[in-house]
Amino acid sequence: MKRRYILILIIFISTQLIIAQSKIKHLKQADYKNSLQYIWDNKEVFDSKTIDNCESLTNWQFGGLASMILCDTIVEEGKSSIKLSFPVEYSDGREYPIAYIENMVKGENWEDYNRISTSIYVKHESAKFIYLSLELKNKGVEKVPNRFKKNGRHYFKAETNKWNRVLWEIPAIPRDKVTGLAVVYLIKGKALKNSGDSITVFADNFELQKVKPNYEEGWQVENGKVAFSHNGYLCGSEKIALTNGIEANEFSIVNSETKQVVFTNKIEVNKTRFGDFQKLNFSEFKEEGEYQISIGNILTRPFHISNNIWERSIWNNLNFWKAERCGEAVNGIHDKCHQDVFAVHGTDTIFVNGGWHDAGDLTQMIYNTGDAIVTMLEFAEKVESKNEELYNALVDEAKWGLEWMLKTRFGKGYRHTFGGISKYTDGIIGTNDDIKFEAKKLTYENFLSAMVISNASLFFEKRDEELFNKCKVAAIEDWRFASEGITELNVELCGNATIASINLFKLTNDSLYLNKAIEWADVLIQSQQQDYTDWEIPLNGFFYKSPKHEQILRYNPIGNDQAPIIALNNLCKLLPNHPNWIEWYTAIALYAEYIKETAKISNPFEMIPQSIYNVDEIHKPSIYGLQQSTLAKYKKYEEKEPQYKEQVKSGLPLGKGNYLRTFPVWYSHRGSAGIQMAQAKGLAVASNLRNDMEGLNLATKQLEWIVGRNPFAQSTIYGEGYDFPPMYFASSGTIVGAIACGIQTHGNSDVPNWPASACWNYKEIWTHTTSRYLWLISEVAYSHNPISDSDESNNVLTSKRIVGDGLYQIQISFSKDNERKYELLGYNIIVNKPYKTIQPDENNKLVISWEVKVVSNNKPWVAVVKSNDEIIEIE
């Protein structure tokens, strides 16, 4: 056993040395003046009241691993401050030990104030910052913290060796009977090995303040704000901004450099179920440049109109991945880390550092790592001939994750899949803080690995022969063990299984993989609701978890909705003449139309809603990652979680106990961005296949939601756009390009909620949101059919008209310059003489018509005209 252990360790070290040749550049720094913190720091204070001036310990207690004394040497104001000291390391366990000081408040009512202010000084030998939190306790009508221990907490970054002003807006936090206010540190180890063994924190001047708080909940745009895409708009995309209550009849687009008005339009009043909005539509304006919106007495900050508006965002995104690297020193954040974290299987041991820290708490998992690799390589292929620097950066980062995927395989289907690390270890093998995981043999995870690694093998086939072959062998092995482990076929499994099978067919030309891809794609189609439901608002196109149609497919907090659509899309492209082609295409089209239809419920933002729920549905656990399958662990969920039904019923009623919710039914894990981006990726893939600009525009609006076109008019990407808030970084420092888990809801409502508090997980940085955001950019702005400054498509016109009972005439007309053969394929229709060959007339115009009969009125019908690689869907 010892010999095997050493051998694997040597292999691990050599692999790390090879990877570490990639130099990490200086990480980007956020522009403070564009942050929400800047606004907080400069707000007018209308009233204030001292909580404690730290001149006495009478009302203070300490706990955890802390010690506490009064200090008269490091003081911001007055004679003393409170000195909190604690160690930076602990021995074992994932749960953080804590150190804290707490001001004991005697049941006071603080409702006349809405902000807490204090000053914090951190003394440390080498660290540039630490993360602390303020924690409020309330024992009034509503208890704080609540059962999930999130409300009443605000995590903040405190720079070392200086006084930090800490501000926390609390307008919605219950404070009718406050019993305590604490400063808390989660002890999570040394990020920098040569730093001291303890940290000292000085706290002074705790104060209540009354300010005008930022808007935190609702669909209406914050007063005096314009919700627009801070990154800007693609030239040919819809360009819409939103606001409320501004006295004006028109708005203007102003050149930000010359201050000249370049476009003016009337303000549209958009009446929605959330109230009236002022809609500023400047889609007609397509000239590249930097602009501002002028409306009433408001002039927004600048944004761009360009077909490269996402490039800065892409580089910020890559900055995030560089900063999240595990197993490599990241300047200003941590030394080479987690060299004593390992997985075991039998007598074999593999050290599993490498890849990326997955979230604010250093956790790692195959689910997010895998999709990030696919994202980067897919994107790299699209920019290879256009942007060499970006191509190289994407490939370099993808390789870093890929090496982790490859090295964490034990063989025979066993692998390391998830690591709840959450702390910095000492890096010394054999001490008490070593972290050990058991390798697992899991069917879904092996299919995921086969999908990711086969994808990489295809990418490197003509770029890196050694890596190509290594990935090919690993993907084949993982696919085999995954397929042998199948006990039940479902959408979660078959999405990635189908993609992996298509990839392996391309790599091997073995029909086994192709046949399985076709077989498993049929499971996807059987799991889709293709008939109209018999509800008051009939819908179709969504997926159930399996062909049994027992529970609708949904995810929280890590969305994977794109998988079945990408699988079917890849089959359509691989086998354009297959008899099942129209079935695959139809499933894609129905899903896209479902997303487009249901997004109308969040008009005018058109945020893609998360899912349909039934008040009486039976919950089954998900096989995918960390999915919090709403109540799967409870057999009698009504007794355990009565708020489930209340959350469901706060959605849009569809009939027969079904409701459409914009946000998930959720409990502890809240944050919508990863789900929203996954759904939008599926929509964008479908829209590119269908040449559907409407769908691409809707997918693009999900990106715009992330960067400011949301009710709070805030960017949810740290260091990008305007008014980006503090986030829960916990262990990684503030990283430009990090994307929060996303806007949440409060309690059981279905209304956007974005509190000032920086707390897990809605304000937590997770790699799944960041990778899916990048993945969506690649689809809407860098695919073969991106939104551009042209909205023409070969001047094609399509039409259909009723000519009898269930009979329709379909007609297309367009310009062509040669004789072509056209085929009409249909779903739920009978087509006589599907093939037609027609030569253009003397005006180079072509008109073709077919007569079709609809088979069933209980489901939609789809008609597609194909000619070579061209697809024309009849609208």
PDB file of C-alpha atoms in Angstrom, residues 695-874:
ATOM      1  CA  GLY A 695     -35.532  32.983 -29.332  1.00  0.00           C
ATOM      2  CA  LEU A 696     -31.979  34.341 -29.489  1.00  0.00           C
ATOM      3  CA  ASN A 697     -33.189  37.741 -28.323  1.00  0.00           C
ATOM      4  CA  LEU A 698     -34.966  36.126 -25.373  1.00  0.00           C
ATOM      5  CA  ALA A 699     -31.832  34.150 -24.488  1.00  0.00           C
ATOM      6  CA  THR A 700     -29.796  37.356 -24.674  1.00  0.00           C
ATOM      7  CA  LYS A 701     -32.192  39.044 -22.241  1.00  0.00           C
ATOM      8  CA  GLN A 702     -31.152  36.494 -19.620  1.00  0.00           C
ATOM      9  CA  LEU A 703     -27.569  37.786 -19.917  1.00  0.00           C
ATOM     10  CA  GLU A 704     -28.885  41.329 -19.693  1.00  0.00           C
ATOM     11  CA  TRP A 705     -30.769  40.426 -16.493  1.00  0.00           C
ATOM     12  CA  ILE A 706     -27.452  39.399 -14.933  1.00  0.00           C
ATOM     13  CA  VAL A 707     -25.795  42.723 -15.818  1.00  0.00           C
ATOM     14  CA  GLY A 708     -28.413  45.247 -14.799  1.00  0.00           C
ATOM     15  CA  ARG A 709     -31.661  44.844 -16.709  1.00  0.00           C
ATOM     16  CA  ASN A 710     -33.393  43.622 -13.562  1.00  0.00           C
ATOM     17  CA  PRO A 711     -35.731  45.342 -11.055  1.00  0.00           C
ATOM     18  CA  PHE A 712     -32.787  46.430  -8.891  1.00  0.00           C
ATOM     19  CA  ALA A 713     -30.829  47.922 -11.816  1.00  0.00           C
ATOM     20  CA  GLN A 714     -27.716  46.251 -10.383  1.00  0.00           C
ATOM     21  CA  SER A 715     -25.099  44.085 -12.013  1.00  0.00           C
ATOM     22  CA  THR A 716     -24.823  40.726 -10.257  1.00  0.00           C
ATOM     23  CA  ILE A 717     -21.256  40.226 -11.515  1.00  0.00           C
ATOM     24  CA  TYR A 718     -18.609  41.449  -9.131  1.00  0.00           C
ATOM     25  CA  GLY A 719     -16.462  44.173 -10.684  1.00  0.00           C
ATOM     26  CA  GLU A 720     -18.511  44.408 -13.872  1.00  0.00           C
ATOM     27  CA  GLY A 721     -21.194  46.889 -14.814  1.00  0.00           C
ATOM     28  CA  TYR A 722     -22.652  49.287 -12.278  1.00  0.00           C
ATOM     29  CA  ASP A 723     -23.747  49.043  -8.648  1.00  0.00           C
ATOM     30  CA  PHE A 724     -22.415  45.520  -8.239  1.00  0.00           C
ATOM     31  CA  PRO A 725     -22.900  44.562  -4.569  1.00  0.00           C
ATOM     32  CA  PRO A 726     -20.559  42.982  -2.024  1.00  0.00           C
ATOM     33  CA  MET A 727     -20.780  39.202  -2.275  1.00  0.00           C
ATOM     34  CA  TYR A 728     -20.125  36.141  -0.182  1.00  0.00           C
ATOM     35  CA  PHE A 729     -16.571  35.209  -1.142  1.00  0.00           C
ATOM     36  CA  ALA A 730     -15.726  33.650   2.246  1.00  0.00           C
ATOM     37  CA  SER A 731     -12.319  32.200   1.356  1.00  0.00           C
ATOM     38  CA  SER A 732     -11.349  33.519  -2.041  1.00  0.00           C
ATOM     39  CA  GLY A 733     -11.279  37.292  -1.807  1.00  0.00           C
ATOM     40  CA  THR A 734     -13.163  39.658  -4.064  1.00  0.00           C
ATOM     41  CA  ILE A 735     -12.785  38.308  -7.605  1.00  0.00           C
ATOM     42  CA  VAL A 736     -13.687  40.362 -10.654  1.00  0.00           C
ATOM     43  CA  GLY A 737     -15.913  38.264 -12.917  1.00  0.00           C
ATOM     44  CA  ALA A 738     -17.512  36.230 -10.107  1.00  0.00           C
ATOM     45  CA  ILE A 739     -21.250  35.810 -10.543  1.00  0.00           C
ATOM     46  CA  ALA A 740     -23.546  35.451  -7.579  1.00  0.00           C
ATOM     47  CA  CYS A 741     -25.883  32.465  -7.333  1.00  0.00           C
ATOM     48  CA  GLY A 742     -28.501  35.040  -8.133  1.00  0.00           C
ATOM     49  CA  ILE A 743     -31.608  36.928  -7.253  1.00  0.00           C
ATOM     50  CA  GLN A 744     -33.780  34.994  -4.818  1.00  0.00           C
ATOM     51  CA  THR A 745     -37.226  35.254  -3.235  1.00  0.00           C
ATOM     52  CA  HIS A 746     -38.145  35.994   0.351  1.00  0.00           C
ATOM     53  CA  GLY A 747     -40.153  33.486   2.324  1.00  0.00           C
ATOM     54  CA  ASN A 748     -42.758  31.727   0.226  1.00  0.00           C
ATOM     55  CA  SER A 749     -43.257  34.441  -2.373  1.00  0.00           C
ATOM     56  CA  ASP A 750     -42.459  34.353  -6.091  1.00  0.00           C
ATOM     57  CA  VAL A 751     -41.183  37.935  -6.195  1.00  0.00           C
ATOM     58  CA  PRO A 752     -37.546  38.979  -6.853  1.00  0.00           C
ATOM     59  CA  ASN A 753     -35.640  39.677  -3.655  1.00  0.00           C
ATOM     60  CA  TRP A 754     -32.103  41.080  -3.549  1.00  0.00           C
ATOM     61  CA  PRO A 755     -31.202  42.194  -0.018  1.00  0.00           C
ATOM     62  CA  ALA A 756     -28.141  44.240   0.865  1.00  0.00           C
ATOM     63  CA  SER A 757     -26.835  41.409   3.024  1.00  0.00           C
ATOM     64  CA  ALA A 758     -23.973  39.416   1.536  1.00  0.00           C
ATOM     65  CA  CYS A 759     -24.797  35.868   2.563  1.00  0.00           C
ATOM     66  CA  TRP A 760     -24.674  32.365   1.177  1.00  0.00           C
ATOM     67  CA  ASN A 761     -25.863  31.256  -1.171  1.00  0.00           C
ATOM     68  CA  TYR A 762     -27.807  33.896  -3.153  1.00  0.00           C
ATOM     69  CA  LYS A 763     -24.806  36.261  -2.936  1.00  0.00           C
ATOM     70  CA  GLU A 764     -22.280  33.413  -2.917  1.00  0.00           C
ATOM     71  CA  ILE A 765     -19.902  32.922  -5.834  1.00  0.00           C
ATOM     72  CA  TRP A 766     -20.361  29.531  -7.467  1.00  0.00           C
ATOM     73  CA  THR A 767     -18.615  28.285 -10.585  1.00  0.00           C
ATOM     74  CA  HIS A 768     -21.823  26.939 -12.105  1.00  0.00           C
ATOM     75  CA  THR A 769     -23.277  30.432 -12.554  1.00  0.00           C
ATOM     76  CA  THR A 770     -20.021  31.727 -14.000  1.00  0.00           C
ATOM     77  CA  SER A 771     -19.559  28.856 -16.487  1.00  0.00           C
ATOM     78  CA  ARG A 772     -23.168  28.881 -17.668  1.00  0.00           C
ATOM     79  CA  TYR A 773     -23.011  32.628 -18.222  1.00  0.00           C
ATOM     80  CA  LEU A 774     -19.919  32.139 -20.415  1.00  0.00           C
ATOM     81  CA  TRP A 775     -21.599  29.219 -22.183  1.00  0.00           C
ATOM     82  CA  LEU A 776     -24.622  31.340 -23.018  1.00  0.00           C
ATOM     83  CA  ILE A 777     -22.468  34.172 -24.378  1.00  0.00           C
ATOM     84  CA  SER A 778     -20.800  31.700 -26.728  1.00  0.00           C
ATOM     85  CA  GLU A 779     -24.200  30.660 -28.082  1.00  0.00           C
ATOM     86  CA  VAL A 780     -25.863  34.042 -28.603  1.00  0.00           C
ATOM     87  CA  ALA A 781     -22.846  36.049 -29.763  1.00  0.00           C
ATOM     88  CA  TYR A 782     -20.307  33.620 -31.215  1.00  0.00           C
ATOM     89  CA  SER A 783     -22.266  30.843 -32.942  1.00  0.00           C
ATOM     90  CA  HIS A 784     -22.794  30.420 -36.670  1.00  0.00           C
ATOM     91  CA  ASN A 785     -25.986  32.432 -36.505  1.00  0.00           C
ATOM     92  CA  PRO A 786     -25.392  35.199 -33.929  1.00  0.00           C
ATOM     93  CA  ILE A 787     -27.619  38.222 -33.570  1.00  0.00           C
ATOM     94  CA  SER A 788     -26.070  40.693 -35.975  1.00  0.00           C
ATOM     95  CA  ASP A 789     -26.993  43.915 -37.681  1.00  0.00           C
ATOM     96  CA  SER A 790     -28.999  42.032 -40.293  1.00  0.00           C
ATOM     97  CA  ASP A 791     -32.387  40.486 -39.634  1.00  0.00           C
ATOM     98  CA  GLU A 792     -32.814  39.034 -43.105  1.00  0.00           C
ATOM     99  CA  SER A 793     -32.707  35.310 -43.795  1.00  0.00           C
ATOM    100  CA  ASN A 794     -32.446  34.805 -47.568  1.00  0.00           C
ATOM    101  CA  ASN A 795     -35.588  36.910 -47.935  1.00  0.00           C
ATOM    102  CA  VAL A 796     -37.608  33.832 -47.018  1.00  0.00           C
ATOM    103  CA  LEU A 797     -41.336  34.234 -46.516  1.00  0.00           C
ATOM    104  CA  THR A 798     -43.448  31.414 -45.119  1.00  0.00           C
ATOM    105  CA  SER A 799     -47.192  31.172 -44.797  1.00  0.00           C
ATOM    106  CA  LYS A 800     -49.929  28.709 -43.985  1.00  0.00           C
ATOM    107  CA  ARG A 801     -53.657  28.900 -44.481  1.00  0.00           C
ATOM    108  CA  ILE A 802     -56.630  26.659 -43.828  1.00  0.00           C
ATOM    109  CA  VAL A 803     -58.070  25.111 -46.972  1.00  0.00           C
ATOM    110  CA  GLY A 804     -60.391  22.564 -45.414  1.00  0.00           C
ATOM    111  CA  ASP A 805     -61.220  20.546 -42.306  1.00  0.00           C
ATOM    112  CA  GLY A 806     -57.773  19.887 -40.855  1.00  0.00           C
ATOM    113  CA  LEU A 807     -56.191  20.774 -44.182  1.00  0.00           C
ATOM    114  CA  TYR A 808     -53.566  23.483 -44.571  1.00  0.00           C
ATOM    115  CA  GLN A 809     -51.693  24.898 -47.510  1.00  0.00           C
ATOM    116  CA  ILE A 810     -48.052  25.648 -46.700  1.00  0.00           C
ATOM    117  CA  GLN A 811     -46.107  28.005 -48.924  1.00  0.00           C
ATOM    118  CA  ILE A 812     -42.603  29.398 -48.992  1.00  0.00           C
ATOM    119  CA  SER A 813     -41.142  32.016 -51.296  1.00  0.00           C
ATOM    120  CA  PHE A 814     -37.560  33.237 -51.493  1.00  0.00           C
ATOM    121  CA  SER A 815     -34.712  34.140 -53.820  1.00  0.00           C
ATOM    122  CA  LYS A 816     -32.397  31.419 -55.088  1.00  0.00           C
ATOM    123  CA  ASP A 817     -30.004  31.213 -57.972  1.00  0.00           C
ATOM    124  CA  ASN A 818     -30.041  27.521 -58.794  1.00  0.00           C
ATOM    125  CA  GLU A 819     -32.319  24.557 -59.050  1.00  0.00           C
ATOM    126  CA  ARG A 820     -32.828  22.885 -55.659  1.00  0.00           C
ATOM    127  CA  LYS A 821     -34.626  19.869 -54.274  1.00  0.00           C
ATOM    128  CA  TYR A 822     -36.872  20.614 -51.307  1.00  0.00           C
ATOM    129  CA  GLU A 823     -38.438  18.228 -48.812  1.00  0.00           C
ATOM    130  CA  LEU A 824     -41.250  18.963 -46.400  1.00  0.00           C
ATOM    131  CA  LEU A 825     -40.966  17.059 -43.124  1.00  0.00           C
ATOM    132  CA  GLY A 826     -43.726  17.185 -40.574  1.00  0.00           C
ATOM    133  CA  TYR A 827     -44.731  16.205 -37.084  1.00  0.00           C
ATOM    134  CA  ASN A 828     -48.419  15.505 -36.459  1.00  0.00           C
ATOM    135  CA  ILE A 829     -49.189  16.076 -40.146  1.00  0.00           C
ATOM    136  CA  ILE A 830     -49.567  13.929 -43.234  1.00  0.00           C
ATOM    137  CA  VAL A 831     -47.665  15.254 -46.232  1.00  0.00           C
ATOM    138  CA  ASN A 832     -48.472  14.208 -49.791  1.00  0.00           C
ATOM    139  CA  LYS A 833     -45.518  14.437 -52.170  1.00  0.00           C
ATOM    140  CA  PRO A 834     -42.981  15.762 -49.665  1.00  0.00           C
ATOM    141  CA  TYR A 835     -40.235  16.155 -52.320  1.00  0.00           C
ATOM    142  CA  LYS A 836     -40.361  18.996 -54.818  1.00  0.00           C
ATOM    143  CA  THR A 837     -37.770  20.248 -57.244  1.00  0.00           C
ATOM    144  CA  ILE A 838     -38.407  23.700 -58.637  1.00  0.00           C
ATOM    145  CA  GLN A 839     -36.326  26.057 -60.728  1.00  0.00           C
ATOM    146  CA  PRO A 840     -36.483  29.813 -60.095  1.00  0.00           C
ATOM    147  CA  ASP A 841     -38.402  31.948 -62.560  1.00  0.00           C
ATOM    148  CA  GLU A 842     -36.927  34.750 -64.679  1.00  0.00           C
ATOM    149  CA  ASN A 843     -37.036  37.104 -61.678  1.00  0.00           C
ATOM    150  CA  ASN A 844     -35.046  34.599 -59.619  1.00  0.00           C
ATOM    151  CA  LYS A 845     -38.069  34.100 -57.345  1.00  0.00           C
ATOM    152  CA  LEU A 846     -39.168  30.755 -56.063  1.00  0.00           C
ATOM    153  CA  VAL A 847     -42.558  29.759 -54.662  1.00  0.00           C
ATOM    154  CA  ILE A 848     -43.305  26.256 -53.418  1.00  0.00           C
ATOM    155  CA  SER A 849     -46.486  24.984 -51.785  1.00  0.00           C
ATOM    156  CA  TRP A 850     -47.663  21.784 -50.148  1.00  0.00           C
ATOM    157  CA  GLU A 851     -50.957  20.605 -48.793  1.00  0.00           C
ATOM    158  CA  VAL A 852     -50.881  18.886 -45.390  1.00  0.00           C
ATOM    159  CA  LYS A 853     -53.428  17.289 -43.103  1.00  0.00           C
ATOM    160  CA  VAL A 854     -53.235  17.627 -39.328  1.00  0.00           C
ATOM    161  CA  VAL A 855     -53.465  14.267 -37.562  1.00  0.00           C
ATOM    162  CA  SER A 856     -54.459  15.377 -34.031  1.00  0.00           C
ATOM    163  CA  ASN A 857     -55.770  18.639 -32.646  1.00  0.00           C
ATOM    164  CA  ASN A 858     -54.527  17.696 -29.165  1.00  0.00           C
ATOM    165  CA  LYS A 859     -50.944  18.556 -29.985  1.00  0.00           C
ATOM    166  CA  PRO A 860     -49.137  21.158 -32.082  1.00  0.00           C
ATOM    167  CA  TRP A 861     -47.913  20.367 -35.551  1.00  0.00           C
ATOM    168  CA  VAL A 862     -44.531  21.215 -36.969  1.00  0.00           C
ATOM    169  CA  ALA A 863     -43.539  21.579 -40.619  1.00  0.00           C
ATOM    170  CA  VAL A 864     -39.967  22.000 -41.809  1.00  0.00           C
ATOM    171  CA  VAL A 865     -38.673  22.474 -45.346  1.00  0.00           C
ATOM    172  CA  LYS A 866     -35.182  21.082 -45.877  1.00  0.00           C
ATOM    173  CA  SER A 867     -32.753  21.537 -48.740  1.00  0.00           C
ATOM    174  CA  ASN A 868     -29.237  20.249 -48.216  1.00  0.00           C
ATOM    175  CA  ASP A 869     -28.126  21.903 -44.933  1.00  0.00           C
ATOM    176  CA  GLU A 870     -30.790  24.594 -45.011  1.00  0.00           C
ATOM    177  CA  ILE A 871     -33.727  24.386 -42.611  1.00  0.00           C
ATOM    178  CA  ILE A 872     -36.832  26.530 -42.997  1.00  0.00           C
ATOM    179  CA  GLU A 873     -39.447  26.104 -40.307  1.00  0.00           C
ATOM    180  CA  ILE A 874     -42.987  27.115 -41.246  1.00  0.00           C
TER     181      ILE A 874
END
